[in-house]
mmCIF file of C-alpha atoms in Angstrom:
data_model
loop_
_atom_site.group_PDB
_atom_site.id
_atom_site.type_symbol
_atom_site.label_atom_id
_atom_site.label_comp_id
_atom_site.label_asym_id
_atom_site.label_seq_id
_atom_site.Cartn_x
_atom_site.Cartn_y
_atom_site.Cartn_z
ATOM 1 C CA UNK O 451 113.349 129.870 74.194
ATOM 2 C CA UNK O 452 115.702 129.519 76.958
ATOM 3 C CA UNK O 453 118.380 128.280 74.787
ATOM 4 C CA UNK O 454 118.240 131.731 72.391
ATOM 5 C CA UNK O 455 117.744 133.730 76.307
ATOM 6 C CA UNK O 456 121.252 132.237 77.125
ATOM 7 C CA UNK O 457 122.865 132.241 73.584
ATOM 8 C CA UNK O 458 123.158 128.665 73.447
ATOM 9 C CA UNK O 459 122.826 127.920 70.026
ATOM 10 C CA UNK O 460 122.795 124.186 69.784
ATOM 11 C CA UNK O 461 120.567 123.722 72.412
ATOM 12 C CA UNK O 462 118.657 125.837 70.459
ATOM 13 C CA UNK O 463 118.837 123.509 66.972
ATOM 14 C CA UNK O 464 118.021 120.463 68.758
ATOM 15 C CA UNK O 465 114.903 121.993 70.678
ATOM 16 C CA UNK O 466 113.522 123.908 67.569
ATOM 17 C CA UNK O 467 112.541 121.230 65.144
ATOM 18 C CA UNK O 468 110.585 119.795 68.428
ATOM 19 C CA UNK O 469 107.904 122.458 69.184
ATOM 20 C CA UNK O 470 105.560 122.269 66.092
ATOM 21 C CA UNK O 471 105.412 118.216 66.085
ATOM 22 C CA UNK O 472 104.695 118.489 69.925
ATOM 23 C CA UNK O 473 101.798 121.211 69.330
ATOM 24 C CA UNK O 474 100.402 119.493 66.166
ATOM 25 C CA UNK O 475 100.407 115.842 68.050
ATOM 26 C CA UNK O 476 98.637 117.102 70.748
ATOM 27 C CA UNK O 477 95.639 118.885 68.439
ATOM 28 C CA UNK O 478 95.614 115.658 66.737
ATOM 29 C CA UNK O 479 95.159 113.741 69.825
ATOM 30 C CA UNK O 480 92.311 116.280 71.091
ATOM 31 C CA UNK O 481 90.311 115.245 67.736
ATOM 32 C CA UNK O 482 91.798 118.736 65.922
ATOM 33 C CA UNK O 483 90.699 118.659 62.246
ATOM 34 C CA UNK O 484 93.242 117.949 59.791
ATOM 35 C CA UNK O 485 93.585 121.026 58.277
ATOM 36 C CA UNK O 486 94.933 122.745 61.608
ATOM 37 C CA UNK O 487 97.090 119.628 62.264
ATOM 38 C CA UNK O 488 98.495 120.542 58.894
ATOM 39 C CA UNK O 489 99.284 123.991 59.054
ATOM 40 C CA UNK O 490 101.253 123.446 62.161
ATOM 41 C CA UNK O 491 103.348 120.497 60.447
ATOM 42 C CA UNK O 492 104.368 123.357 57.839
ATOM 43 C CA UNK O 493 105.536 125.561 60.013
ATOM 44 C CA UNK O 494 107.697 122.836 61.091
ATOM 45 C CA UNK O 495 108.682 122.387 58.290
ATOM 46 C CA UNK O 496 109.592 126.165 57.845
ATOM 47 C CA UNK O 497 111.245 125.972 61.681
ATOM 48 C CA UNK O 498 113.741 123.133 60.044
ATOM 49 C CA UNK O 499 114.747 125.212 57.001
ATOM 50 C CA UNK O 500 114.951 128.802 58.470
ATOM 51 C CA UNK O 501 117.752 126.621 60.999
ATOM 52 C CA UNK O 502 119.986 127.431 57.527
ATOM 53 C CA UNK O 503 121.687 130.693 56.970
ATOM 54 C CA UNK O 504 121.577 129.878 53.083
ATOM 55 C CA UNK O 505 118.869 131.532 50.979
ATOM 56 C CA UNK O 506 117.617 128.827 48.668
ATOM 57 C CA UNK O 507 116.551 127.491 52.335
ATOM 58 C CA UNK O 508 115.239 130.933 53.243
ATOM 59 C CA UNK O 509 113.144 130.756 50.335
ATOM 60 C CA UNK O 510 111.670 127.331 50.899
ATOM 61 C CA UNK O 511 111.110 127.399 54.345
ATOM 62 C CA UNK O 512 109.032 130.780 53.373
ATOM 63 C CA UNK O 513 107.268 128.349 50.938
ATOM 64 C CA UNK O 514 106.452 126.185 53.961
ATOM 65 C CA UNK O 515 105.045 128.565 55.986
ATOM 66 C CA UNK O 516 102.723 130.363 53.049
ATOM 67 C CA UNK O 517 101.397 126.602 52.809
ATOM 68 C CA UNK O 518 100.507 126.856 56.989
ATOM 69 C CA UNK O 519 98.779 130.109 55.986
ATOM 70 C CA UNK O 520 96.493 128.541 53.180
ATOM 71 C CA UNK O 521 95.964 126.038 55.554
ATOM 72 C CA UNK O 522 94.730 128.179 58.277
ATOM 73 C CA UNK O 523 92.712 130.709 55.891
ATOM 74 C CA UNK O 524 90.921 127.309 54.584
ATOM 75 C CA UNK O 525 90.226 126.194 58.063
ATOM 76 C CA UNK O 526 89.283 129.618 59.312
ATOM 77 C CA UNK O 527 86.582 130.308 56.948
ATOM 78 C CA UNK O 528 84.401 133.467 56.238
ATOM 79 C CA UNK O 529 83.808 134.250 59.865
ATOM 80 C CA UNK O 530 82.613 138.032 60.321
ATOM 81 C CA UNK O 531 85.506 140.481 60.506
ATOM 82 C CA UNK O 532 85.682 144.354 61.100
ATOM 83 C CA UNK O 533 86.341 146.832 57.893
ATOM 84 C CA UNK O 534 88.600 148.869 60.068
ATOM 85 C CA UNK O 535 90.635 145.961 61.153
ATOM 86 C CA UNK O 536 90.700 144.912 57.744
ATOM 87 C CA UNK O 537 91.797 148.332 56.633
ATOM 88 C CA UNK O 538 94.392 148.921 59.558
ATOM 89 C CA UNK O 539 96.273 145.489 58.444
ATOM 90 C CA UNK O 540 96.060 146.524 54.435
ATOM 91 C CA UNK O 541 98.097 149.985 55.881
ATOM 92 C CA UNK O 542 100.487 147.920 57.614
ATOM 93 C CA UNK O 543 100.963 145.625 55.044
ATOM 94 C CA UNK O 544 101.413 148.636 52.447
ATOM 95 C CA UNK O 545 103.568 150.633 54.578
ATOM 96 C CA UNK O 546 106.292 147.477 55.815
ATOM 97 C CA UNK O 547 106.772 146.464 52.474
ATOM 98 C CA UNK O 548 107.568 149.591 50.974
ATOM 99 C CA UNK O 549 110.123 150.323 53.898
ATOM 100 C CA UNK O 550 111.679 147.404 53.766
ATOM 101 C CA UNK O 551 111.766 147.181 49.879
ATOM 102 C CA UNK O 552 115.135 148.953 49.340
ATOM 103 C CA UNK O 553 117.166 147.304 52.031
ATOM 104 C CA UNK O 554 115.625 143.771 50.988
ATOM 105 C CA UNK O 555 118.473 141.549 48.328
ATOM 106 C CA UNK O 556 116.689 141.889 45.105
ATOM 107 C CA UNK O 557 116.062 138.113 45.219
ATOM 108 C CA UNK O 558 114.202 138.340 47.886
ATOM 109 C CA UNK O 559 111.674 141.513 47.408
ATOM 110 C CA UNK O 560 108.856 139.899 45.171
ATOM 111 C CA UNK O 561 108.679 136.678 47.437
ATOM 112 C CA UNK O 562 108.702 138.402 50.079
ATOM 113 C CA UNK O 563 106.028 140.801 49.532
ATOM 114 C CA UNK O 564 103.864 137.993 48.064
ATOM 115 C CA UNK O 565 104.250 135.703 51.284
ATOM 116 C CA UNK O 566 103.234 138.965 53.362
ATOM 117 C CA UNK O 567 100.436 139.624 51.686
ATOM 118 C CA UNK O 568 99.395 135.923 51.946
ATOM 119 C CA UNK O 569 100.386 136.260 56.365
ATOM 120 C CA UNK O 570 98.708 139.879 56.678
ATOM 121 C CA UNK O 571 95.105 137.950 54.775
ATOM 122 C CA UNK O 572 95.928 134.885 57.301
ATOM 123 C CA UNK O 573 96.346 137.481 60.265
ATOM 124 C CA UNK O 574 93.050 139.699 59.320
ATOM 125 C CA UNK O 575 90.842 136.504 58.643
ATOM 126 C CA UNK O 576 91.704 134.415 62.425
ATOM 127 C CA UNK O 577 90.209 137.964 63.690
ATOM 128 C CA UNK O 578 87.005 135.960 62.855
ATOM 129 C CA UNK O 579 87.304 133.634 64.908
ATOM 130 C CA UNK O 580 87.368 135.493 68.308
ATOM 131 C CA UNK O 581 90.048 138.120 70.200
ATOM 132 C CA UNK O 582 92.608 135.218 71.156
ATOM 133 C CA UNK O 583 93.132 133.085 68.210
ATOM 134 C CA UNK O 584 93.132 136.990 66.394
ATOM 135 C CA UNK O 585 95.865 137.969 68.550
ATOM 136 C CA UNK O 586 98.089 134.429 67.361
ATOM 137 C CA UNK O 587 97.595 135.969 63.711
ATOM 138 C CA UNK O 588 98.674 139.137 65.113
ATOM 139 C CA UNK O 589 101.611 137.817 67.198
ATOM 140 C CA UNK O 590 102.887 135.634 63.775
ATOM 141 C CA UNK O 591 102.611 138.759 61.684
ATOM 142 C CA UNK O 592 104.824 140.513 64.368
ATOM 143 C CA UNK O 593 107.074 137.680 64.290
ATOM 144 C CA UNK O 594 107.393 137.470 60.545
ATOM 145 C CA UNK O 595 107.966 141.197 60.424
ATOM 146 C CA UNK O 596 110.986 140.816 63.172
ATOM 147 C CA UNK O 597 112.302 138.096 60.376
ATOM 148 C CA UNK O 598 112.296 140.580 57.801
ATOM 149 C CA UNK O 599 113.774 143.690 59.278
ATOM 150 C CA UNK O 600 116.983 140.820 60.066
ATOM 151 C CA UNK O 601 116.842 140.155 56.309
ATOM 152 C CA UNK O 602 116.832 143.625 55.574
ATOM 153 C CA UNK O 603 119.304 144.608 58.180
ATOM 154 C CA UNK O 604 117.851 146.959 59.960
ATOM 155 C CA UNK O 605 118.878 147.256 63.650
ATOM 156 C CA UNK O 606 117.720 144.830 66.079
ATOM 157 C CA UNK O 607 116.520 144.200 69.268
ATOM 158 C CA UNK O 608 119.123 142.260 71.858
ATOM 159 C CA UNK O 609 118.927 138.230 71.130
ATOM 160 C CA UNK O 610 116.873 139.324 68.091
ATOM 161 C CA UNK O 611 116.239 135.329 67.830
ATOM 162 C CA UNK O 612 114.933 135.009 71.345
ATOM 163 C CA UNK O 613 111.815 137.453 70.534
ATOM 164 C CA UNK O 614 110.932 136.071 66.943
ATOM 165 C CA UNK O 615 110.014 132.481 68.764
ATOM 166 C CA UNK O 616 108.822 134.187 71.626
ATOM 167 C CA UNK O 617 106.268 135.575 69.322
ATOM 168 C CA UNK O 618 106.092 132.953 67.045
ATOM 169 C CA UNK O 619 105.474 129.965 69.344
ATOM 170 C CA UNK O 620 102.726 132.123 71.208
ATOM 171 C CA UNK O 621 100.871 133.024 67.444
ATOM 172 C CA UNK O 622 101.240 129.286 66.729
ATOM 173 C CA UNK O 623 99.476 127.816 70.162
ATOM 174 C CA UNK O 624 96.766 130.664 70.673
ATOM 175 C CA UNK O 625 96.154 129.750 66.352
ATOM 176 C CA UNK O 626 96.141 126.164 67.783
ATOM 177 C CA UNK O 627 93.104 127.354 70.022
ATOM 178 C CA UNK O 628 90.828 127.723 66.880
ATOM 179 C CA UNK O 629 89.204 124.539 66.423
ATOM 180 C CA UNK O 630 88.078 125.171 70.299
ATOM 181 C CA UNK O 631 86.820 128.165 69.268
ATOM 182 C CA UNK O 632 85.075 127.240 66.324
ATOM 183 C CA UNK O 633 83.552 124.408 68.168
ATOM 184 C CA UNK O 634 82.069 126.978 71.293
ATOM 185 C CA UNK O 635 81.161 130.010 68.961
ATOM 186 C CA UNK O 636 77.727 130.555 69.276
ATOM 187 C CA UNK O 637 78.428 134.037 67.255
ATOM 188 C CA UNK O 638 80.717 133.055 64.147
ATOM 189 C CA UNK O 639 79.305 132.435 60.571
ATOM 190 C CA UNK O 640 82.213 130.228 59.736
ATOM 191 C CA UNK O 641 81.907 126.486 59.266
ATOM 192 C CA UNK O 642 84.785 124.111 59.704
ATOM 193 C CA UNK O 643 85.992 122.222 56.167
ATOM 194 C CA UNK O 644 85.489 118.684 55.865
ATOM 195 C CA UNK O 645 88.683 116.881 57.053
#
């Protein structure tokens, strides 16, 4: 983060492939199922090959991160969820992908409206799970979106960079909190899946 704050780009490339092995270490250590532990490796995976500017590597590291999502919607269950919420994501979902559509390469429109359909279901379902691992689904949806409006080239923020893993490592550590959460709900219907 402080590396993309001060433009320093390499700092930045050696620091990024870090973060995710840290996180998912230390959930492991804490006795974090396997399934959480998991989806954080593929984001790692995703953080490795979103480092290239090519698009075969755009498209796989997508691929990584749409595995993270199964992962999480598996580990998050069928906790109880609100209709509106539910309805106020299926808008947003609707209403980003048809804006971005146009200005999207042509390569890149299906996949990406399949892998945001697959992050918007992730984002709605860790609602289930209590206010602060449903804001991480929130924040990564945010983050993803910030990724897309690049890809379309739409304007951006200063240090556009900078505010996608600002985002994106909070989502990933307050998603981290769910096995905590799962463990002290007294209110969710959910059940964690066997590791």
């Amino acid at each position: 983060m402080l590396c993309l704050a001060a433009g320093w780009r390499a700092g930045h490339v050696v620091a990024k492939p870090l973060l995710m092995p840290l996180l998912a270490g230390h959930v492991y250590a804490r006795g974090g199922p396997r399934m959480l532990v998991a989806a954080l490796l593929c984001g790692w995976g995703g953080d490795v090959l979103l480092l290239s500017d090519a698009d075969p590597a755009f498209l796989l590291g997508m691929g990584s991160f749409a595995a993270g999502h199964v992962c999480y919607l598996l580990l998050f269950g069928r906790g109880r969820t609100s209709r509106g919420l539910g309805a106020a994501y299926g808008l947003a979902l609707v209403g980003t992908v048809a804006a971005l559509w146009g200005d999207l390469p042509a390569g890149l429109r299906i996949p990406v409206a399949g892998y945001s359909l697959l992050l918007t279901a992730m984002a709605y379902r860790s609602s289930g799970l209590g206010p602060v691992v449903g804001l991480g689904g929130a924040l990564f949806l945010l983050s993803d979106t910030l990724i897309a409006t690049g890809v379309a080239d739409w304007p951006q923020l200063p240090r556009p960079d900078f505010w996608v893993m600002l985002t994106y490592l909070a989502a990933q550590a307050l998603l981290a909190q769910a096995y905590g959460e799962m463990r002290t709900s007294r209110t969710a219907t959910f059940r964690t899946p066997p590791d």
